[in-house]
Structures are given as C-alpha cells and as structure tokens.
Amino acid sequence: MTERLSQQFAFLLEAEKLKSVYRATPLADNSRRENSAEHSWTLALYALVLADQAGPGVDVNRAIRMLLLHDLVEIDVGDVPIHSSDGTAHGSADIQAAEAAAAERLFGLLPNDLRAELEATWHEFEAAQTPTAIFAKSLDRVQPVMLNLEGGGGSWLEYDVNWEQLESRVGAKVSHGLPAVWAWVQDRIRPWFTLRGR
Amino acid sequence: MTERLSQQFAFLLEAEKLKSVYRATPLADNSRRENSAEHSWTLALYALVLADQAGPGVDVNRAIRMLLLHDLVEIDVGDVPIHSSDGTAHGSADIQAAEAAAAERLFGLLPNDLRAELEATWHEFEAAQTPTAIFAKSLDRVQPVMLNLEGGGGSWLEYDVNWEQLESRVGAKVSHGLPAVWAWVQDRIRPWFTLRGR
C-alpha cells in the first residue's frame, strides 16, 4: 500500500513540471504565454461545457481524462506549436517517437495497473480514431483559436499564418469532431484574416 | 444553436481569467506561485491517479468535474489562503456569500440547463457532505501540502504554520476523505516541522 502510494505521488509530483512548459499561444489578456497545465484544465472544461456537441459514441468522461493527460509528454519533449516549421513539425515522426518515449517514462512511474490504464488513454487520444479521441482532439485545436482571437492574433502573427493554413492545419480537424462549433468559430475569426489580407 | 454556442463560449472565455488568479502555494521548483487554473488541473489528475483511495459511494468522474469547477468563483473573489488570518478567513460567512454571488454570475453566463447542472456540481462540492465531495475536498487540501514540502516550506513559512495548525486546518479534512493518504503524507512532512521546532 505504502509502496503503491509512493509510486502514485512520484507520478503526481513529476506531472507538476507541466506548469513550466509554455505554449505559443498567449493568454486572452496577452499578459504572458499559456502553459500546458492550465491549457489542459481549459480543455477539460471545454469538454464539460461543449458535451452537447459530442457526436454519437463519445464518452465525455473519457474525453476529459484524455485531455487531462494529453500534454504530459511535453515535460520531456516541450510544446511543438502547430504552426511552427510551416506546420510540419507537430506530426513529424521524430516528435511522435520522442513523445512515445516520454509516455513510457512518465506513465512508467505508476503502479502497473494504473500505468496500463493511463497509457492506453493517452495512446487512444494520439491515434485519434475513436469518436471520443476525435472529439477531444477537436477541442485541443479550437481553444488556441479562441485565445489568438481574444489576444489580437497571438501565434497567427508570430508564425505569419494565413486563412488557408488555418483551415488546413486547424479547421479540418475541428470540423471533423465539432462541425457546428467550427462553423460558429469561422464566422468570428474570418474578419481578422480578411482585414489583414491573409 | 448559435445563441447557445455564444453562451457556452462566453463562459469558457470568462473562465480563462482563472489563469491570472495566484495562490499562496509556490510551484514545486519554487520558481513562482501556482495559479488556480493549473491547480485545478492538478487536482483533477490527483482524482484520476488516486481513484483507488476513494471510499464507497464516490463517483470519480463527478469528483473530476467538481475539481475542474471548484475554484472558478476566485475569478471574482480571489484566492483565500487556508492559513491566512490565522486560518479563519477561508470558511468565513463573508467569503462564502461572495463566492455564492460569483457562482451565480459565472454559471449564469451559460444556457439554463448547463447552468443548473454545473451550479449543482459546484454547490455539492462546497457543501462537502456527499462521499464524492468529501473525496474531492480531501484532494484539494492535500496537494498544496505536497507542493509546500517540495518547495521547502512555501505557505507554511509565509503564514508561520505549526504542526498543530496543519493538523487541524488540513489533516483533519484530508484524513476524512483519504485516511491512508494522510497517514502516508504525515510520515513525510512531520520531519519538516520537527526540525524547525514547529
């Protein structure tokens, strides 16, 4: 029992480090960049509040678990911004291998049963094949869009993103899991790009 | 549909402000104070990882929802450190009334059905009567203890806390919902207090 608790707390203390991983997206008030821990909280809240937008077969409680865990690998790998390296870095084989190794190290701190459960949850999210993972991935893509819009451009400015790039890197994924949400978001962000001739 | 999504996003954008509410507890590496958004993420992760410590009648998924929502009222009220004002401020009638008003304003941004659901979840946590709320409250009390220990004292130093105060303000609540966890934690923090004659 004591050994088990020691493993659980070793993992929880290691997870604290996600608060020092900063993302490309600034906070809505532009005061600083968002970190991956508070980003994960926001996404879990998105899942809770936008549950009525989930398609058939989505388990919202499992989506919340995925979103709580999805960025832990960044403790080892760092955040890879979606618009960096012309949009190619995020899904590259190198990054995926590094993230898989990070998952093995981090979840490996846990007792075996918990390790298997949480690692399976993380892999399901990464594979983005089940309705629950597709829903969770769509939320992960749409929240930075809202922050960029609120903050006056955020990482769109930093990476010189145009409308077409946003549609292919972000819109296509969001509309896969959350079509009505993407339609709503498009109406709000289109003027920002039009106004800047992007 | 569009009006409903506008209400959901109004709430989600307002919730972003929790990232600028700072707590008394420093991060484990002592680099800065923890904010209430990332704190909420950590607690949801605690619920997931320490689920096997939950007593009979605890709904872990509901506890996770409680923990995601529990500090939103701090957007209006700010964080009230557990050890401030000699441990009396946190549960005072004034603070409770201010938090109830904040809950009404914040959850009032949502469509009525969601408002009712999320407000009920928050009130259940606050009342701390159901097994699920008792489990969630215990997690909320124990995580800052772990951060203070990692960070070399944290808010125990700031508020000059002794062992007896920690036991009454924190230990009593943690051991109510998580007796084995508190026993494990006690063994690890007792030396910190003994060493300093507290």
mmCIF file of C-alpha atoms in Angstrom:
data_model
loop_
_atom_site.group_PDB
_atom_site.id
_atom_site.type_symbol
_atom_site.label_atom_id
_atom_site.label_comp_id
_atom_site.label_asym_id
_atom_site.label_seq_id
_atom_site.Cartn_x
_atom_site.Cartn_y
_atom_site.Cartn_z
ATOM 1 C CA MET A 1 0.000 0.000 0.000
ATOM 2 C CA THR A 2 2.734 2.420 1.027
ATOM 3 C CA GLU A 3 4.844 1.449 -1.993
ATOM 4 C CA ARG A 4 1.837 1.972 -4.254
ATOM 5 C CA LEU A 5 1.164 5.451 -2.831
ATOM 6 C CA SER A 6 4.833 6.334 -3.273
ATOM 7 C CA GLN A 7 4.569 5.463 -6.972
ATOM 8 C CA GLN A 8 1.339 7.423 -7.368
ATOM 9 C CA PHE A 9 2.864 10.514 -5.742
ATOM 10 C CA ALA A 10 6.105 10.171 -7.720
ATOM 11 C CA PHE A 11 3.986 10.474 -10.862
ATOM 12 C CA LEU A 12 1.891 13.355 -9.496
ATOM 13 C CA LEU A 13 4.977 15.329 -8.479
ATOM 14 C CA GLU A 14 6.597 14.741 -11.860
ATOM 15 C CA ALA A 15 3.392 15.994 -13.514
ATOM 16 C CA GLU A 16 3.832 19.337 -11.677
ATOM 17 C CA LYS A 17 6.552 20.132 -14.225
ATOM 18 C CA LEU A 18 3.950 20.654 -16.938
ATOM 19 C CA LYS A 19 3.299 24.064 -15.324
ATOM 20 C CA SER A 20 6.686 25.208 -16.609
ATOM 21 C CA VAL A 21 6.099 24.165 -20.240
ATOM 22 C CA TYR A 22 4.978 27.247 -22.166
ATOM 23 C CA ARG A 23 2.977 27.245 -25.402
ATOM 24 C CA ALA A 24 2.967 29.535 -28.430
ATOM 25 C CA THR A 25 -0.463 30.896 -27.537
ATOM 26 C CA PRO A 26 -0.702 33.947 -25.286
ATOM 27 C CA LEU A 27 -3.411 34.251 -22.619
ATOM 28 C CA ALA A 28 -6.588 36.057 -23.671
ATOM 29 C CA ASP A 29 -5.347 39.261 -21.980
ATOM 30 C CA ASN A 30 -1.960 38.914 -23.707
ATOM 31 C CA SER A 31 -0.139 39.197 -20.363
ATOM 32 C CA ARG A 32 2.028 36.092 -20.896
ATOM 33 C CA ARG A 33 2.079 32.761 -22.753
ATOM 34 C CA GLU A 34 -0.204 29.961 -21.667
ATOM 35 C CA ASN A 35 1.387 26.926 -20.019
ATOM 36 C CA SER A 36 0.427 23.350 -20.852
ATOM 37 C CA ALA A 37 -1.013 22.536 -17.412
ATOM 38 C CA GLU A 38 -3.546 25.365 -17.408
ATOM 39 C CA HIS A 39 -4.215 24.654 -21.115
ATOM 40 C CA SER A 40 -5.127 21.074 -20.145
ATOM 41 C CA TRP A 41 -7.524 22.370 -17.488
ATOM 42 C CA THR A 42 -9.212 24.628 -20.030
ATOM 43 C CA LEU A 43 -9.686 21.745 -22.454
ATOM 44 C CA ALA A 44 -11.278 19.545 -19.804
ATOM 45 C CA LEU A 45 -13.643 22.440 -19.079
ATOM 46 C CA TYR A 46 -14.365 22.747 -22.819
ATOM 47 C CA ALA A 47 -15.322 19.053 -22.888
ATOM 48 C CA LEU A 48 -17.660 19.534 -19.947
ATOM 49 C CA VAL A 49 -19.315 22.667 -21.356
ATOM 50 C CA LEU A 50 -19.470 21.550 -25.009
ATOM 51 C CA ALA A 51 -20.596 17.984 -24.229
ATOM 52 C CA ASP A 52 -23.812 18.557 -26.176
ATOM 53 C CA GLN A 53 -21.694 18.981 -29.327
ATOM 54 C CA ALA A 54 -20.213 15.490 -28.999
ATOM 55 C CA GLY A 55 -21.182 13.058 -31.754
ATOM 56 C CA PRO A 56 -22.543 9.507 -31.284
ATOM 57 C CA GLY A 57 -20.272 7.153 -29.365
ATOM 58 C CA VAL A 58 -18.391 9.880 -27.491
ATOM 59 C CA ASP A 59 -17.713 9.161 -23.800
ATOM 60 C CA VAL A 60 -17.328 12.659 -22.370
ATOM 61 C CA ASN A 61 -15.837 11.466 -19.076
ATOM 62 C CA ARG A 62 -13.165 9.572 -21.009
ATOM 63 C CA ALA A 63 -12.541 12.617 -23.212
ATOM 64 C CA ILE A 64 -11.941 14.650 -20.051
ATOM 65 C CA ARG A 65 -9.408 12.053 -18.866
ATOM 66 C CA MET A 66 -7.656 12.164 -22.238
ATOM 67 C CA LEU A 67 -7.429 15.952 -22.117
ATOM 68 C CA LEU A 68 -6.028 15.911 -18.578
ATOM 69 C CA LEU A 69 -3.262 13.555 -19.726
ATOM 70 C CA HIS A 70 -2.676 14.522 -23.353
ATOM 71 C CA ASP A 71 0.178 17.022 -22.905
ATOM 72 C CA LEU A 72 2.161 15.327 -20.100
ATOM 73 C CA VAL A 73 4.728 14.096 -22.635
ATOM 74 C CA GLU A 74 5.690 17.750 -23.160
ATOM 75 C CA ILE A 75 7.532 17.572 -19.824
ATOM 76 C CA ASP A 76 10.249 15.762 -21.787
ATOM 77 C CA VAL A 77 9.617 16.946 -25.345
ATOM 78 C CA GLY A 78 8.369 20.513 -24.918
ATOM 79 C CA ASP A 79 5.435 22.023 -26.757
ATOM 80 C CA VAL A 80 5.594 21.822 -30.555
ATOM 81 C CA PRO A 81 3.463 24.694 -31.883
ATOM 82 C CA ILE A 82 1.003 23.670 -34.574
ATOM 83 C CA HIS A 83 2.115 26.491 -36.902
ATOM 84 C CA SER A 84 5.877 26.062 -36.394
ATOM 85 C CA SER A 85 8.157 24.825 -39.240
ATOM 86 C CA ASP A 86 5.408 25.682 -41.729
ATOM 87 C CA GLY A 87 3.025 23.354 -39.934
ATOM 88 C CA THR A 88 5.179 20.253 -40.446
ATOM 89 C CA ALA A 89 6.866 19.730 -37.053
ATOM 90 C CA HIS A 90 3.802 18.885 -34.978
ATOM 91 C CA GLY A 91 3.029 15.489 -36.529
ATOM 92 C CA SER A 92 6.570 14.530 -37.589
ATOM 93 C CA ALA A 93 7.894 11.013 -36.976
ATOM 94 C CA ASP A 94 10.714 12.360 -34.799
ATOM 95 C CA ILE A 95 8.339 14.180 -32.481
ATOM 96 C CA GLN A 96 5.987 11.222 -32.306
ATOM 97 C CA ALA A 97 8.841 8.880 -31.334
ATOM 98 C CA ALA A 98 10.064 11.311 -28.668
ATOM 99 C CA GLU A 99 6.547 11.628 -27.263
ATOM 100 C CA ALA A 100 6.102 7.845 -27.145
ATOM 101 C CA ALA A 101 9.363 7.536 -25.191
ATOM 102 C CA ALA A 102 8.213 10.295 -22.825
ATOM 103 C CA ALA A 103 4.907 8.488 -22.252
ATOM 104 C CA GLU A 104 6.801 5.320 -21.390
ATOM 105 C CA ARG A 105 8.983 7.140 -18.869
ATOM 106 C CA LEU A 106 6.201 9.167 -17.259
ATOM 107 C CA PHE A 107 3.444 6.563 -17.034
ATOM 108 C CA GLY A 108 6.152 4.082 -16.055
ATOM 109 C CA LEU A 109 6.377 5.851 -12.685
ATOM 110 C CA LEU A 110 2.932 4.467 -11.803
ATOM 111 C CA PRO A 111 1.886 1.055 -10.448
ATOM 112 C CA ASN A 112 1.440 -1.368 -13.389
ATOM 113 C CA ASP A 113 -2.370 -1.420 -13.478
ATOM 114 C CA LEU A 114 -2.630 2.368 -13.472
ATOM 115 C CA ARG A 115 0.200 2.672 -15.947
ATOM 116 C CA ALA A 116 -1.624 0.422 -18.405
ATOM 117 C CA GLU A 117 -4.888 2.324 -17.970
ATOM 118 C CA LEU A 118 -3.440 5.816 -18.395
ATOM 119 C CA GLU A 119 -1.075 4.875 -21.190
ATOM 120 C CA ALA A 120 -3.967 3.303 -23.128
ATOM 121 C CA THR A 121 -5.976 6.502 -22.643
ATOM 122 C CA TRP A 122 -3.083 8.611 -23.942
ATOM 123 C CA HIS A 123 -2.490 6.317 -26.961
ATOM 124 C CA GLU A 124 -6.189 6.400 -27.840
ATOM 125 C CA PHE A 125 -6.049 10.199 -27.879
ATOM 126 C CA GLU A 126 -2.899 10.242 -30.006
ATOM 127 C CA ALA A 127 -4.301 7.773 -32.554
ATOM 128 C CA ALA A 128 -7.397 9.999 -32.989
ATOM 129 C CA GLN A 129 -9.522 7.170 -34.379
ATOM 130 C CA THR A 130 -12.319 6.655 -31.835
ATOM 131 C CA PRO A 131 -15.240 9.121 -31.597
ATOM 132 C CA THR A 132 -14.047 10.104 -28.089
ATOM 133 C CA ALA A 133 -10.498 10.846 -29.255
ATOM 134 C CA ILE A 134 -11.749 12.784 -32.292
ATOM 135 C CA PHE A 135 -13.946 14.920 -30.001
ATOM 136 C CA ALA A 136 -11.022 15.537 -27.623
ATOM 137 C CA LYS A 137 -8.607 16.397 -30.467
ATOM 138 C CA SER A 138 -11.109 18.867 -31.916
ATOM 139 C CA LEU A 139 -11.305 20.668 -28.569
ATOM 140 C CA ASP A 140 -7.494 20.754 -28.368
ATOM 141 C CA ARG A 141 -7.367 22.504 -31.742
ATOM 142 C CA VAL A 142 -10.173 25.003 -31.224
ATOM 143 C CA GLN A 143 -9.216 26.532 -27.859
ATOM 144 C CA PRO A 144 -5.968 28.189 -29.096
ATOM 145 C CA VAL A 145 -8.009 29.742 -31.923
ATOM 146 C CA MET A 146 -10.236 31.422 -29.349
ATOM 147 C CA LEU A 147 -7.193 32.649 -27.398
ATOM 148 C CA ASN A 148 -5.491 34.011 -30.522
ATOM 149 C CA LEU A 149 -8.652 35.875 -31.488
ATOM 150 C CA GLU A 150 -9.070 37.340 -27.970
ATOM 151 C CA GLY A 151 -5.397 38.253 -27.715
ATOM 152 C CA GLY A 152 -5.347 40.095 -31.060
ATOM 153 C CA GLY A 153 -3.577 37.462 -33.184
ATOM 154 C CA GLY A 154 -1.195 35.581 -30.911
ATOM 155 C CA SER A 155 0.606 32.742 -32.675
ATOM 156 C CA TRP A 156 -1.036 33.645 -36.031
ATOM 157 C CA LEU A 157 1.108 36.769 -36.044
ATOM 158 C CA GLU A 158 4.207 35.014 -34.720
ATOM 159 C CA TYR A 159 4.070 32.324 -37.428
ATOM 160 C CA ASP A 160 2.554 34.521 -40.169
ATOM 161 C CA VAL A 161 -0.462 32.244 -40.619
ATOM 162 C CA ASN A 162 -2.983 32.826 -43.412
ATOM 163 C CA TRP A 163 -6.598 31.703 -43.705
ATOM 164 C CA GLU A 164 -5.816 28.724 -45.919
ATOM 165 C CA GLN A 165 -3.191 27.449 -43.494
ATOM 166 C CA LEU A 166 -5.558 27.853 -40.577
ATOM 167 C CA GLU A 167 -8.245 25.927 -42.431
ATOM 168 C CA SER A 168 -5.918 23.029 -43.302
ATOM 169 C CA ARG A 169 -3.964 22.806 -40.019
ATOM 170 C CA VAL A 170 -6.820 23.555 -37.638
ATOM 171 C CA GLY A 171 -10.218 23.895 -39.291
ATOM 172 C CA ALA A 172 -10.163 20.473 -40.949
ATOM 173 C CA LYS A 173 -9.565 18.765 -37.588
ATOM 174 C CA VAL A 174 -12.009 20.847 -35.588
ATOM 175 C CA SER A 175 -14.800 20.377 -38.109
ATOM 176 C CA HIS A 176 -14.166 16.617 -38.094
ATOM 177 C CA GLY A 177 -15.229 16.348 -34.443
ATOM 178 C CA LEU A 178 -17.165 19.578 -33.902
ATOM 179 C CA PRO A 179 -18.715 20.759 -37.187
ATOM 180 C CA ALA A 180 -21.192 23.231 -35.671
ATOM 181 C CA VAL A 181 -18.509 24.696 -33.422
ATOM 182 C CA TRP A 182 -16.149 25.277 -36.339
ATOM 183 C CA ALA A 183 -18.920 26.979 -38.332
ATOM 184 C CA TRP A 184 -19.548 29.283 -35.352
ATOM 185 C CA VAL A 185 -15.831 29.976 -34.873
ATOM 186 C CA GLN A 186 -15.217 30.626 -38.590
ATOM 187 C CA ASP A 187 -17.770 33.456 -38.572
ATOM 188 C CA ARG A 188 -15.872 35.115 -35.745
ATOM 189 C CA ILE A 189 -12.299 34.711 -36.954
ATOM 190 C CA ARG A 190 -12.739 35.214 -40.721
ATOM 191 C CA PRO A 191 -12.841 39.039 -40.354
ATOM 192 C CA TRP A 192 -9.478 39.035 -38.550
ATOM 193 C CA PHE A 193 -7.809 37.376 -41.576
ATOM 194 C CA THR A 194 -9.763 39.326 -44.211
ATOM 195 C CA LEU A 195 -8.857 42.634 -42.567
ATOM 196 C CA ARG A 196 -5.164 41.765 -42.789
ATOM 197 C CA GLY A 197 -5.318 40.403 -46.345
ATOM 198 C CA ARG A 198 -4.277 36.960 -45.162
ATOM 199 C CA MET B 1 -27.998 26.738 -31.692
ATOM 200 C CA THR B 2 -25.821 29.768 -32.478
ATOM 201 C CA GLU B 3 -27.145 31.626 -29.426
ATOM 202 C CA ARG B 4 -26.426 28.572 -27.274
ATOM 203 C CA LEU B 5 -22.837 28.313 -28.546
ATOM 204 C CA SER B 6 -22.341 32.028 -27.885
ATOM 205 C CA GLN B 7 -23.361 31.490 -24.271
ATOM 206 C CA GLN B 8 -21.088 28.451 -23.913
ATOM 207 C CA PHE B 9 -18.108 30.365 -25.300
ATOM 208 C CA ALA B 10 -18.871 33.450 -23.201
ATOM 209 C CA PHE B 11 -18.492 31.218 -20.144
ATOM 210 C CA LEU B 12 -15.356 29.489 -21.461
ATOM 211 C CA LEU B 13 -13.653 32.806 -22.233
ATOM 212 C CA GLU B 14 -14.572 34.204 -18.817
ATOM 213 C CA ALA B 15 -13.067 31.054 -17.254
ATOM 214 C CA GLU B 16 -9.706 31.918 -18.883
ATOM 215 C CA LYS B 17 -9.317 34.581 -16.175
ATOM 216 C CA LEU B 18 -8.651 31.887 -13.572
ATOM 217 C CA LYS B 19 -5.128 31.668 -15.042
ATOM 218 C CA SER B 20 -4.397 35.082 -13.537
ATOM 219 C CA VAL B 21 -5.536 34.210 -10.000
ATOM 220 C CA TYR B 22 -2.460 33.306 -7.962
ATOM 221 C CA ARG B 23 -2.400 31.161 -4.838
ATOM 222 C CA ALA B 24 -0.258 31.231 -1.703
ATOM 223 C CA THR B 25 1.486 27.988 -2.681
ATOM 224 C CA PRO B 26 4.649 28.158 -4.782
ATOM 225 C CA LEU B 27 5.337 25.634 -7.537
ATOM 226 C CA ALA B 28 7.417 22.602 -6.558
ATOM 227 C CA ASP B 29 10.556 24.242 -8.014
ATOM 228 C CA ASN B 30 9.785 27.487 -6.155
ATOM 229 C CA SER B 31 10.025 29.499 -9.407
ATOM 230 C CA ARG B 32 6.703 31.315 -8.924
ATOM 231 C CA ARG B 33 3.311 30.952 -7.244
ATOM 232 C CA GLU B 34 0.792 28.449 -8.570
ATOM 233 C CA ASN B 35 -2.296 29.809 -10.303
ATOM 234 C CA SER B 36 -5.798 28.458 -9.693
ATOM 235 C CA ALA B 37 -6.297 27.122 -13.230
ATOM 236 C CA GLU B 38 -3.230 24.885 -13.204
ATOM 237 C CA HIS B 39 -4.032 23.965 -9.573
ATOM 238 C CA SER B 40 -7.456 22.745 -10.766
ATOM 239 C CA TRP B 41 -5.809 20.625 -13.471
ATOM 240 C CA THR B 42 -3.512 19.053 -10.888
ATOM 241 C CA LEU B 43 -6.432 18.166 -8.643
ATOM 242 C CA ALA B 44 -8.346 16.502 -11.470
ATOM 243 C CA LEU B 45 -5.199 14.477 -12.144
ATOM 244 C CA TYR B 46 -4.978 13.596 -8.432
ATOM 245 C CA ALA B 47 -8.563 12.276 -8.600
ATOM 246 C CA LEU B 48 -7.693 10.152 -11.612
ATOM 247 C CA VAL B 49 -4.480 8.753 -10.124
ATOM 248 C CA LEU B 50 -5.753 8.296 -6.543
ATOM 249 C CA ALA B 51 -9.135 6.865 -7.568
ATOM 250 C CA ASP B 52 -8.319 3.618 -5.735
ATOM 251 C CA GLN B 53 -8.264 5.613 -2.485
ATOM 252 C CA ALA B 54 -11.869 6.758 -2.920
ATOM 253 C CA GLY B 55 -14.316 5.418 -0.333
ATOM 254 C CA PRO B 56 -17.677 3.723 -1.041
ATOM 255 C CA GLY B 57 -20.160 5.848 -2.967
ATOM 256 C CA VAL B 58 -17.568 8.080 -4.610
ATOM 257 C CA ASP B 59 -18.186 8.865 -8.302
ATOM 258 C CA VAL B 60 -14.679 9.666 -9.537
ATOM 259 C CA ASN B 61 -15.867 11.202 -12.816
ATOM 260 C CA ARG B 62 -18.113 13.566 -10.873
ATOM 261 C CA ALA B 63 -15.255 14.391 -8.480
ATOM 262 C CA ILE B 64 -13.135 15.346 -11.512
ATOM 263 C CA ARG B 65 -15.923 17.671 -12.697
ATOM 264 C CA MET B 66 -16.145 19.245 -9.237
ATOM 265 C CA LEU B 67 -12.405 19.853 -9.174
ATOM 266 C CA LEU B 68 -12.424 21.416 -12.643
ATOM 267 C CA LEU B 69 -15.103 23.879 -11.494
ATOM 268 C CA HIS B 70 -14.366 24.382 -7.807
ATOM 269 C CA ASP B 71 -12.163 27.483 -7.982
ATOM 270 C CA LEU B 72 -13.900 29.419 -10.772
ATOM 271 C CA VAL B 73 -15.502 31.714 -8.188
ATOM 272 C CA GLU B 74 -11.999 33.019 -7.431
ATOM 273 C CA ILE B 75 -12.212 34.986 -10.683
ATOM 274 C CA ASP B 76 -14.383 37.426 -8.685
ATOM 275 C CA VAL B 77 -13.296 36.735 -5.106
ATOM 276 C CA GLY B 78 -9.606 35.863 -5.426
ATOM 277 C CA ASP B 79 -7.903 33.016 -3.639
ATOM 278 C CA VAL B 80 -8.279 32.950 0.136
ATOM 279 C CA PRO B 81 -5.276 31.052 1.522
ATOM 280 C CA ILE B 82 -6.165 28.364 4.023
ATOM 281 C CA HIS B 83 -3.595 29.640 6.547
ATOM 282 C CA SER B 84 -4.382 33.375 6.176
ATOM 283 C CA SER B 85 -5.963 35.358 9.052
ATOM 284 C CA ASP B 86 -4.947 32.589 11.449
ATOM 285 C CA GLY B 87 -6.936 30.092 9.428
ATOM 286 C CA THR B 88 -10.270 31.895 9.898
ATOM 287 C CA ALA B 89 -10.787 33.686 6.547
ATOM 288 C CA HIS B 90 -11.223 30.658 4.315
ATOM 289 C CA GLY B 91 -14.559 29.471 5.646
ATOM 290 C CA SER B 92 -15.948 32.821 6.830
ATOM 291 C CA ALA B 93 -19.550 33.817 6.094
ATOM 292 C CA ASP B 94 -18.388 36.873 4.115
ATOM 293 C CA ILE B 95 -16.246 34.828 1.797
ATOM 294 C CA GLN B 96 -18.944 32.207 1.369
ATOM 295 C CA ALA B 97 -21.506 34.844 0.408
ATOM 296 C CA ALA B 98 -19.105 36.447 -2.067
ATOM 297 C CA GLU B 99 -18.367 33.060 -3.622
ATOM 298 C CA ALA B 100 -22.064 32.230 -3.952
ATOM 299 C CA ALA B 101 -22.618 35.550 -5.768
ATOM 300 C CA ALA B 102 -19.668 34.802 -8.043
ATOM 301 C CA ALA B 103 -21.093 31.365 -8.859
ATOM 302 C CA GLU B 104 -24.399 32.982 -9.793
ATOM 303 C CA ARG B 105 -22.703 35.455 -12.120
ATOM 304 C CA LEU B 106 -20.324 32.972 -13.737
ATOM 305 C CA PHE B 107 -22.610 29.972 -14.220
ATOM 306 C CA GLY B 108 -25.322 32.478 -15.214
ATOM 307 C CA LEU B 109 -23.424 33.046 -18.463
ATOM 308 C CA LEU B 110 -24.411 29.519 -19.566
ATOM 309 C CA PRO B 111 -27.621 28.190 -21.137
ATOM 310 C CA ASN B 112 -30.126 27.366 -18.361
ATOM 311 C CA ASP B 113 -29.787 23.579 -18.439
ATOM 312 C CA LEU B 114 -25.975 23.688 -18.264
ATOM 313 C CA ARG B 115 -26.095 26.416 -15.652
ATOM 314 C CA ALA B 116 -28.272 24.261 -13.404
ATOM 315 C CA GLU B 117 -26.013 21.219 -13.874
ATOM 316 C CA LEU B 118 -22.716 22.989 -13.222
ATOM 317 C CA GLU B 119 -24.021 25.111 -10.361
ATOM 318 C CA ALA B 120 -25.358 21.975 -8.651
ATOM 319 C CA THR B 121 -21.960 20.316 -9.069
ATOM 320 C CA TRP B 122 -20.229 23.344 -7.518
ATOM 321 C CA HIS B 123 -22.694 23.546 -4.605
ATOM 322 C CA GLU B 124 -22.276 19.838 -3.891
ATOM 323 C CA PHE B 125 -18.514 20.354 -3.644
ATOM 324 C CA GLU B 126 -18.898 23.383 -1.387
ATOM 325 C CA ALA B 127 -21.306 21.617 0.973
ATOM 326 C CA ALA B 128 -18.810 18.741 1.356
ATOM 327 C CA GLN B 129 -21.467 16.285 2.515
ATOM 328 C CA THR B 130 -21.581 13.571 -0.162
ATOM 329 C CA PRO B 131 -18.822 10.930 -0.426
ATOM 330 C CA THR B 132 -17.815 12.383 -3.816
ATOM 331 C CA ALA B 133 -17.494 15.931 -2.455
ATOM 332 C CA ILE B 134 -15.581 14.724 0.622
ATOM 333 C CA PHE B 135 -13.125 12.866 -1.656
ATOM 334 C CA ALA B 136 -12.704 15.958 -3.869
ATOM 335 C CA LYS B 137 -12.220 18.299 -0.866
ATOM 336 C CA SER B 138 -9.588 15.987 0.577
ATOM 337 C CA LEU B 139 -7.612 16.141 -2.670
ATOM 338 C CA ASP B 140 -7.907 19.947 -2.686
ATOM 339 C CA ARG B 141 -6.335 20.062 0.772
ATOM 340 C CA VAL B 142 -3.553 17.566 0.257
ATOM 341 C CA GLN B 143 -1.977 18.843 -2.989
ATOM 342 C CA PRO B 144 -0.714 22.166 -1.521
ATOM 343 C CA VAL B 145 0.909 20.158 1.282
ATOM 344 C CA MET B 146 2.916 18.238 -1.296
ATOM 345 C CA LEU B 147 3.926 21.478 -3.040
ATOM 346 C CA ASN B 148 4.955 23.148 0.227
ATOM 347 C CA LEU B 149 7.079 20.149 1.137
ATOM 348 C CA GLU B 150 8.751 20.046 -2.314
ATOM 349 C CA GLY B 151 9.286 23.805 -2.348
ATOM 350 C CA GLY B 152 10.971 23.888 1.078
ATOM 351 C CA GLY B 153 8.084 25.274 3.141
ATOM 352 C CA GLY B 154 6.057 27.582 0.888
ATOM 353 C CA SER B 155 2.967 28.980 2.576
ATOM 354 C CA TRP B 156 3.877 27.266 5.905
ATOM 355 C CA LEU B 157 6.770 29.719 6.162
ATOM 356 C CA GLU B 158 4.770 32.678 4.902
ATOM 357 C CA TYR B 159 1.991 32.129 7.459
ATOM 358 C CA ASP B 160 4.181 30.715 10.218
ATOM 359 C CA VAL B 161 2.228 27.463 10.432
ATOM 360 C CA ASN B 162 2.945 24.881 13.124
ATOM 361 C CA TRP B 163 2.173 21.166 13.200
ATOM 362 C CA GLU B 164 -0.964 21.534 15.291
ATOM 363 C CA GLN B 165 -2.393 24.137 12.926
ATOM 364 C CA LEU B 166 -1.623 21.975 9.926
ATOM 365 C CA GLU B 167 -3.335 19.018 11.571
ATOM 366 C CA SER B 168 -6.499 20.987 12.384
ATOM 367 C CA ARG B 169 -6.774 23.069 9.193
ATOM 368 C CA VAL B 170 -5.616 20.426 6.720
ATOM 369 C CA GLY B 171 -5.005 16.982 8.213
ATOM 370 C CA ALA B 172 -8.490 16.633 9.714
ATOM 371 C CA LYS B 173 -10.092 17.232 6.308
ATOM 372 C CA VAL B 174 -7.689 15.097 4.307
ATOM 373 C CA SER B 175 -7.976 12.159 6.661
ATOM 374 C CA HIS B 176 -11.779 12.407 6.489
ATOM 375 C CA GLY B 177 -11.769 11.512 2.777
ATOM 376 C CA LEU B 178 -8.339 9.934 2.320
ATOM 377 C CA PRO B 179 -7.159 8.349 5.594
ATOM 378 C CA ALA B 180 -4.377 6.211 4.078
ATOM 379 C CA VAL B 181 -3.097 9.139 2.045
ATOM 380 C CA TRP B 182 -2.908 11.390 5.096
ATOM 381 C CA ALA B 183 -1.016 8.709 7.031
ATOM 382 C CA TRP B 184 1.475 8.475 4.148
ATOM 383 C CA VAL B 185 1.816 12.256 3.878
ATOM 384 C CA GLN B 186 2.218 12.736 7.651
ATOM 385 C CA ASP B 187 5.284 10.485 7.667
ATOM 386 C CA ARG B 188 6.876 12.673 5.024
ATOM 387 C CA ILE B 189 6.053 16.143 6.378
ATOM 388 C CA ARG B 190 6.428 15.576 10.110
ATOM 389 C CA PRO B 191 10.263 15.860 9.951
ATOM 390 C CA TRP B 192 9.976 19.296 8.291
ATOM 391 C CA PHE B 193 8.036 20.623 11.303
ATOM 392 C CA THR B 194 10.044 18.762 13.943
ATOM 393 C CA LEU B 195 13.311 20.060 12.511
ATOM 394 C CA ARG B 196 12.072 23.630 12.859
ATOM 395 C CA GLY B 197 10.577 23.174 16.327
ATOM 396 C CA ARG B 198 7.096 23.900 14.997
#
